[in-house]
CSV table of C-alpha atoms in Angstrom, one decimal:
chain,number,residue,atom,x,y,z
A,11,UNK,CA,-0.1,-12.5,23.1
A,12,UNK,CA,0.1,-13.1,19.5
A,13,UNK,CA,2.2,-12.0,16.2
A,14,UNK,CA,-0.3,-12.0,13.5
A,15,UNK,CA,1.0,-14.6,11.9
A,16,UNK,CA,-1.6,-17.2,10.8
A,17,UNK,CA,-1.1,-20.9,11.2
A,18,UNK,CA,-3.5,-22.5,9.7
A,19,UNK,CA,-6.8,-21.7,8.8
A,20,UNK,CA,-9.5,-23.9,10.5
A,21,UNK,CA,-13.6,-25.0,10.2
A,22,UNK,CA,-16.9,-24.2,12.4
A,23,UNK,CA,-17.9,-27.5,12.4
A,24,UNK,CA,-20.7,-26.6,15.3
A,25,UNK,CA,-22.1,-23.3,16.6
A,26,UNK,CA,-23.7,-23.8,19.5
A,27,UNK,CA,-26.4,-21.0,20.8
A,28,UNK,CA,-27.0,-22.9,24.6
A,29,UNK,CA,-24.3,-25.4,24.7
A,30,UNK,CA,-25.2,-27.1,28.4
A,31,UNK,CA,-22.5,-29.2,28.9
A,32,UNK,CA,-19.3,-28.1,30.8
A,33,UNK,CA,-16.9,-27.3,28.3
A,34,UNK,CA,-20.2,-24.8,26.9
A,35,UNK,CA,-20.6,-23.4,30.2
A,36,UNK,CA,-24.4,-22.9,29.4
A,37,UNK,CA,-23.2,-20.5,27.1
A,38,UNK,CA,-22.6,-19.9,23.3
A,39,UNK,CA,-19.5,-22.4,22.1
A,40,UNK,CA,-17.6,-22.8,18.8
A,41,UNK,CA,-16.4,-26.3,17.8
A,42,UNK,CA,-13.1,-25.9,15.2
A,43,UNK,CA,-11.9,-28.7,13.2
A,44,UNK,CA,-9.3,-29.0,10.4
A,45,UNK,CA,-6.5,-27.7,12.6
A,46,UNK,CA,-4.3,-31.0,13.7
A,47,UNK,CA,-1.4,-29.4,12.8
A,48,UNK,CA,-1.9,-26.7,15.7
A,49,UNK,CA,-3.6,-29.4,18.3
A,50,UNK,CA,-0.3,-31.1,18.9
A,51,UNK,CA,0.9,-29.5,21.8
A,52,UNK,CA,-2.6,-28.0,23.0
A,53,UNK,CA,-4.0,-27.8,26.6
A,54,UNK,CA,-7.3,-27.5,27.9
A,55,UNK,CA,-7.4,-23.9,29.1
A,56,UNK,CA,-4.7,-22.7,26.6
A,57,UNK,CA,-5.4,-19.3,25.2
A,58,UNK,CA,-6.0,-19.4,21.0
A,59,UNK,CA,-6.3,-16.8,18.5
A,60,UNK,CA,-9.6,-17.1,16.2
A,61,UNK,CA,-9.8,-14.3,13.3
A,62,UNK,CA,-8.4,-12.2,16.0
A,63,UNK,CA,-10.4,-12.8,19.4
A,64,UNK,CA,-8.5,-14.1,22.1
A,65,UNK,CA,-10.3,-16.9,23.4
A,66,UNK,CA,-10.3,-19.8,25.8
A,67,UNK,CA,-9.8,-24.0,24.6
A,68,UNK,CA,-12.4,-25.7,26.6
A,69,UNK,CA,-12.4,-28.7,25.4
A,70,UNK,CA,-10.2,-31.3,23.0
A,71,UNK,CA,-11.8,-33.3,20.4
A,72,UNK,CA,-11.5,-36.5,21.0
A,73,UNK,CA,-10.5,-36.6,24.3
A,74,UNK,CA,-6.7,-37.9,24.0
A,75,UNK,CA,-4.6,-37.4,21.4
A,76,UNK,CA,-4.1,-37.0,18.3
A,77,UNK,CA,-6.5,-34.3,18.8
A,78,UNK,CA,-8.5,-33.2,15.4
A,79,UNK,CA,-10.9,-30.3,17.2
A,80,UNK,CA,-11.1,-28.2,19.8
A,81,UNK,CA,-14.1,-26.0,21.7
A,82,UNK,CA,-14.2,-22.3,23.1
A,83,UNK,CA,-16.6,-20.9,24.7
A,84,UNK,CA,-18.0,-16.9,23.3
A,85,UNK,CA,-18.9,-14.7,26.1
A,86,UNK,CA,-22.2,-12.2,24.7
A,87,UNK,CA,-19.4,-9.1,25.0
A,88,UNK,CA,-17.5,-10.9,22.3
A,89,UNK,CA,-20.0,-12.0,20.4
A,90,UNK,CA,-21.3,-8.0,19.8
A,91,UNK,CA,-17.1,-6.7,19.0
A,92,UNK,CA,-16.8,-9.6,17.0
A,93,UNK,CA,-17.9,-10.8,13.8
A,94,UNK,CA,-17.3,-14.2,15.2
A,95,UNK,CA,-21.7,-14.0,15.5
A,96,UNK,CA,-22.1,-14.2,11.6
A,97,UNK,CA,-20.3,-18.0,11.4
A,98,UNK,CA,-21.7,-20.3,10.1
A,99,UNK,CA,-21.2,-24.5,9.8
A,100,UNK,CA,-18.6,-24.6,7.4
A,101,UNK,CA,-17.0,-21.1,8.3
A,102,UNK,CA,-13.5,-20.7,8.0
A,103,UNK,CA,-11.5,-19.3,10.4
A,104,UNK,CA,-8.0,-17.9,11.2
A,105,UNK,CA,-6.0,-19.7,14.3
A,106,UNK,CA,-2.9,-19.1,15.5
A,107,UNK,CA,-1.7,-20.4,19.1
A,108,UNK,CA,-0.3,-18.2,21.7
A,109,UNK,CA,3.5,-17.1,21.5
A,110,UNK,CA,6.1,-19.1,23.3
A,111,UNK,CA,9.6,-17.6,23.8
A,112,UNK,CA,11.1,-19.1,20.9
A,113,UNK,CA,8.8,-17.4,18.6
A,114,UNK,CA,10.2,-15.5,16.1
A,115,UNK,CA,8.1,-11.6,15.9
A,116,UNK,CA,7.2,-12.3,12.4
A,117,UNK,CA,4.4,-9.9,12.9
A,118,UNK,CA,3.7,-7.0,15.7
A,119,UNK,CA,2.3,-7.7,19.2
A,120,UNK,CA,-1.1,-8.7,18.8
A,121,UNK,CA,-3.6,-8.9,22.2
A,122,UNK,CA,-6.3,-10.4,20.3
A,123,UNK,CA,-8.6,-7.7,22.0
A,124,UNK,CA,-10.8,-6.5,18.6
A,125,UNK,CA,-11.7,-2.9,18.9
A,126,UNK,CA,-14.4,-3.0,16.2
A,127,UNK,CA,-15.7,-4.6,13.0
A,128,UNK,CA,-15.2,-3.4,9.9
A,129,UNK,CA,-16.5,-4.3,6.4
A,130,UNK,CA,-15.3,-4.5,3.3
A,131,UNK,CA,-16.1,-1.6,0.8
A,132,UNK,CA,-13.7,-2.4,-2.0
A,133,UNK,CA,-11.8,-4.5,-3.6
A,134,UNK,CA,-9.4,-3.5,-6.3
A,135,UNK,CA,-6.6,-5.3,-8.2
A,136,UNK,CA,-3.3,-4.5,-8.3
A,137,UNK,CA,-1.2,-6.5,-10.5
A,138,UNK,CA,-1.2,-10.0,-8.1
A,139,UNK,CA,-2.5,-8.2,-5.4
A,140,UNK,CA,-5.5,-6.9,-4.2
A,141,UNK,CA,-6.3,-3.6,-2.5
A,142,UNK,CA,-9.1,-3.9,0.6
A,143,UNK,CA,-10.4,-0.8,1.5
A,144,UNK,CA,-12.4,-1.3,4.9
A,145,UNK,CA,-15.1,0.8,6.8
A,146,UNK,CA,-14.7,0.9,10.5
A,147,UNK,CA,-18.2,0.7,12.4
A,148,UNK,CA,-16.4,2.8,14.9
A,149,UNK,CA,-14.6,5.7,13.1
A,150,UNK,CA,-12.9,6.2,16.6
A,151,UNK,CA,-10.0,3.2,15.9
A,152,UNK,CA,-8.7,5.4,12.9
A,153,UNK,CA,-6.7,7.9,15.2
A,154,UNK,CA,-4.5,4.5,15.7
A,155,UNK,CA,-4.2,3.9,11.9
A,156,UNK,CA,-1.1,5.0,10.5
A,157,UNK,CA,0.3,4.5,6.3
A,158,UNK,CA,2.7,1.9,6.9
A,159,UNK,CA,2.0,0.9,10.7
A,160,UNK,CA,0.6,-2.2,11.4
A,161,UNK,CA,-3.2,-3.3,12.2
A,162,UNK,CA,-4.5,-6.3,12.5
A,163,UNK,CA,-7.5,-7.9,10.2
A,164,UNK,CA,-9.0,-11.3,11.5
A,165,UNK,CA,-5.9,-12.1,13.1
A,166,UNK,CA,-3.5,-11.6,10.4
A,167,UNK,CA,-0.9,-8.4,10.5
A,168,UNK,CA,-1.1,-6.5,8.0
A,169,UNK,CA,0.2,-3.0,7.0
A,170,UNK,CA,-1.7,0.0,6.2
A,171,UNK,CA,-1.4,1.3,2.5
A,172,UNK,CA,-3.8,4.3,3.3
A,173,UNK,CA,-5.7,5.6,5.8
A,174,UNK,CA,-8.8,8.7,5.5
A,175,UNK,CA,-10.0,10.0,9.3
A,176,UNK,CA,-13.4,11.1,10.1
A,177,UNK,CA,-16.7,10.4,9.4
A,178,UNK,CA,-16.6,8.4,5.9
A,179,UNK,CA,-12.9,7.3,7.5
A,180,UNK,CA,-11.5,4.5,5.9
A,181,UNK,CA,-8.4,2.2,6.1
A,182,UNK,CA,-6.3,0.5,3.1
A,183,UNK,CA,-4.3,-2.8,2.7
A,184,UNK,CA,-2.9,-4.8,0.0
A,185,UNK,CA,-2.7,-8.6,0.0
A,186,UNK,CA,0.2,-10.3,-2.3
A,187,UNK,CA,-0.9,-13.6,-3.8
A,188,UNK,CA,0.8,-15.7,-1.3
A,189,UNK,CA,-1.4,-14.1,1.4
A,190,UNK,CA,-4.6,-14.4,0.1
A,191,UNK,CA,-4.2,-18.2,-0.1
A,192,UNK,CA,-3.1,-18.4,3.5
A,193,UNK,CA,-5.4,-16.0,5.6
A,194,UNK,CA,-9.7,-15.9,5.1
A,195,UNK,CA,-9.8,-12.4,4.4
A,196,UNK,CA,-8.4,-13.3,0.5
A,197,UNK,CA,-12.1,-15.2,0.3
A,198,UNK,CA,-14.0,-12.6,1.4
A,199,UNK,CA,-16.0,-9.9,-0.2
A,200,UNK,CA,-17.7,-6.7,-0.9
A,201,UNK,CA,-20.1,-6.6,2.3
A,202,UNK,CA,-18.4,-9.0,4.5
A,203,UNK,CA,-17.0,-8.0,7.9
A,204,UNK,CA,-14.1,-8.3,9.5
A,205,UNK,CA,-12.5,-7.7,12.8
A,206,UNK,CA,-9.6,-5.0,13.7
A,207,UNK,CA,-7.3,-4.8,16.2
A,208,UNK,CA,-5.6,-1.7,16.3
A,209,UNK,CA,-1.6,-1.0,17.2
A,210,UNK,CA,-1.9,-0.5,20.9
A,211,UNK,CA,1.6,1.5,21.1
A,212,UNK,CA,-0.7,4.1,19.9
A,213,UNK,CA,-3.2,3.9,22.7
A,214,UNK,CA,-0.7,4.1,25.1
A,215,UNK,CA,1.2,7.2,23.3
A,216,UNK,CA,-2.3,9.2,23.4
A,217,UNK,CA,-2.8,8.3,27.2
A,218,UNK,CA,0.8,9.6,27.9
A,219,UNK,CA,0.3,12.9,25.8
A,220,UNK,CA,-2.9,13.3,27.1
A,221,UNK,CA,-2.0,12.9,30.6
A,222,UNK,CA,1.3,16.2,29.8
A,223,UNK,CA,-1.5,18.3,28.7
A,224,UNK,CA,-4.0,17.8,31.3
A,225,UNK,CA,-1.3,18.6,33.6
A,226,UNK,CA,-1.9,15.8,35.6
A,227,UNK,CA,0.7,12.7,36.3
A,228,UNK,CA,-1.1,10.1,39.2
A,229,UNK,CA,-1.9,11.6,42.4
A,230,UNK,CA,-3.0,14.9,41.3
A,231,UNK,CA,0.7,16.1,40.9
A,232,UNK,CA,1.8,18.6,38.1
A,233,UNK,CA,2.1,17.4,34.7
A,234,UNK,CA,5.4,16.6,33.0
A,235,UNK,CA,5.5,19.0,30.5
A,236,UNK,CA,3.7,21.2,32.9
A,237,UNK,CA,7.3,21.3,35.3
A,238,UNK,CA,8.9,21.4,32.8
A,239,UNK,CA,8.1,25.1,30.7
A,240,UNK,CA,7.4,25.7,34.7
A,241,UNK,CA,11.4,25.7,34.7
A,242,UNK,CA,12.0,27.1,31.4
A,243,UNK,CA,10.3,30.3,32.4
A,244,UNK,CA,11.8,30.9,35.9
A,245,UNK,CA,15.5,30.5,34.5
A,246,UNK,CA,14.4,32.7,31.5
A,247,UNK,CA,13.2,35.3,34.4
A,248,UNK,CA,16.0,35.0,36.6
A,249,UNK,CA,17.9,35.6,33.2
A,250,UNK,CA,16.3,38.8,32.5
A,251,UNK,CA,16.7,40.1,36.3
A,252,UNK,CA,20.2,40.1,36.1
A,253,UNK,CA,21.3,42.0,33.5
């Protein structure tokens, strides 16, 4: 679990496609550097947040501290949600470690699960700040995306400024100065994708209402809301009857 708060912003220093040794599992592995500050109290297996994906440290660089790098090892399912599959040597990246339980909730509950990848369409100036209007390659995540909830853009929470459902959907936010400086996003541009996270109260609120109307609760029982006008109607009969 995360808050959307970036630390630090780290470096691809090595993207590895068939990375045979045992921290690269024979898999695809992403080497980060420029992230000391972050590495100090850092575990091998620790979970990490890079531009949003929740993934794995495998391996410490060097191996005792002061550590300057770490590995993780990319799994093909996140590789084809992510846009972590367009980085590049030199690539910068949002990190921010798990939270601990003196963390202040600076942000919103982040899973670091991205739902989809969406690019930039816009980019328009606002006094200091700058107004991203993004694209969703799935159109489906917009039902989560409310003005002035939360969503979260390669890592960082953010809140929405405007949202536009259905087919040429979009979603808004504004970055202040301060914020462009701290989180990758403020380098990026017209073209350039990004990954999203959506609020995941909302997936569980549509389940729930979904699950009233259906008329189904678990175990085939009667909805909820079902029992409910069920009641309603029989008092309102038995009302009727004796007058």
């Amino acid at each position: 679990m995360f808050t959307g708060i970036v630390e630090t912003i780290g470096t691809v220093s090595a993207l590895e496609s068939h990375d045979a040794t045992s921290s690269g599992g024979g898999g695809t592995s992403l080497t980060i550097t420029d992230c000391a500050t972050i590495l100090s109290d850092a575990h091998l297996g620790d979970s990490i947040s890079i531009n949003g994906t929740c993934l794995t440290i495998t391996a410490l660089l060097p191996p005792s501290p002061p550590f300057a790098a770490f590995k993780v090892g990319i799994s093909p399912e996140t590789l084809r949600r992510t846009n972590l599959s367009s980085l590049r040597p030199s690539s910068r990246l949002n990190l921010e470690r798990a939270v601990a339980a003196s963390t202040r909730m600076g942000g919103h509950f982040v899973q670091g699960h991205v739902d989809t990848v969406a690019t930039i369409v816009s980019k328009t100036p606002d006094g200091n700040a700058v107004t991203y209007r993004l694209a969703p390659r799935d159109k489906g995540v917009l039902r989560y995306v409310v003005e002035k909830g939360y969503v979260t853009l390669d890592g960082a929470s953010l809140t929405v400024t405007g949202v536009r459902d259905g087919g040429e959907g979009w979603l808004e936010v504004m970055l202040i100065a301060y914020t462009q400086e701290k989180v990758v996003m403020g380098g990026k541009g017209v073209g350039e994708g990004v990954n999203v996270e959506v609020d995941m109260v909302g997936k569980y609120v549509e389940k729930s209402v979904r699950g009233y109307f259906e008329g189904r609760e678990g175990g085939g029982e009667m909805g909820v809301l079902e029992r409910m006008v069920g009641r309603m109607v029989e008092e309102r009969l038995r009302g009727g009857e004796g007058r």
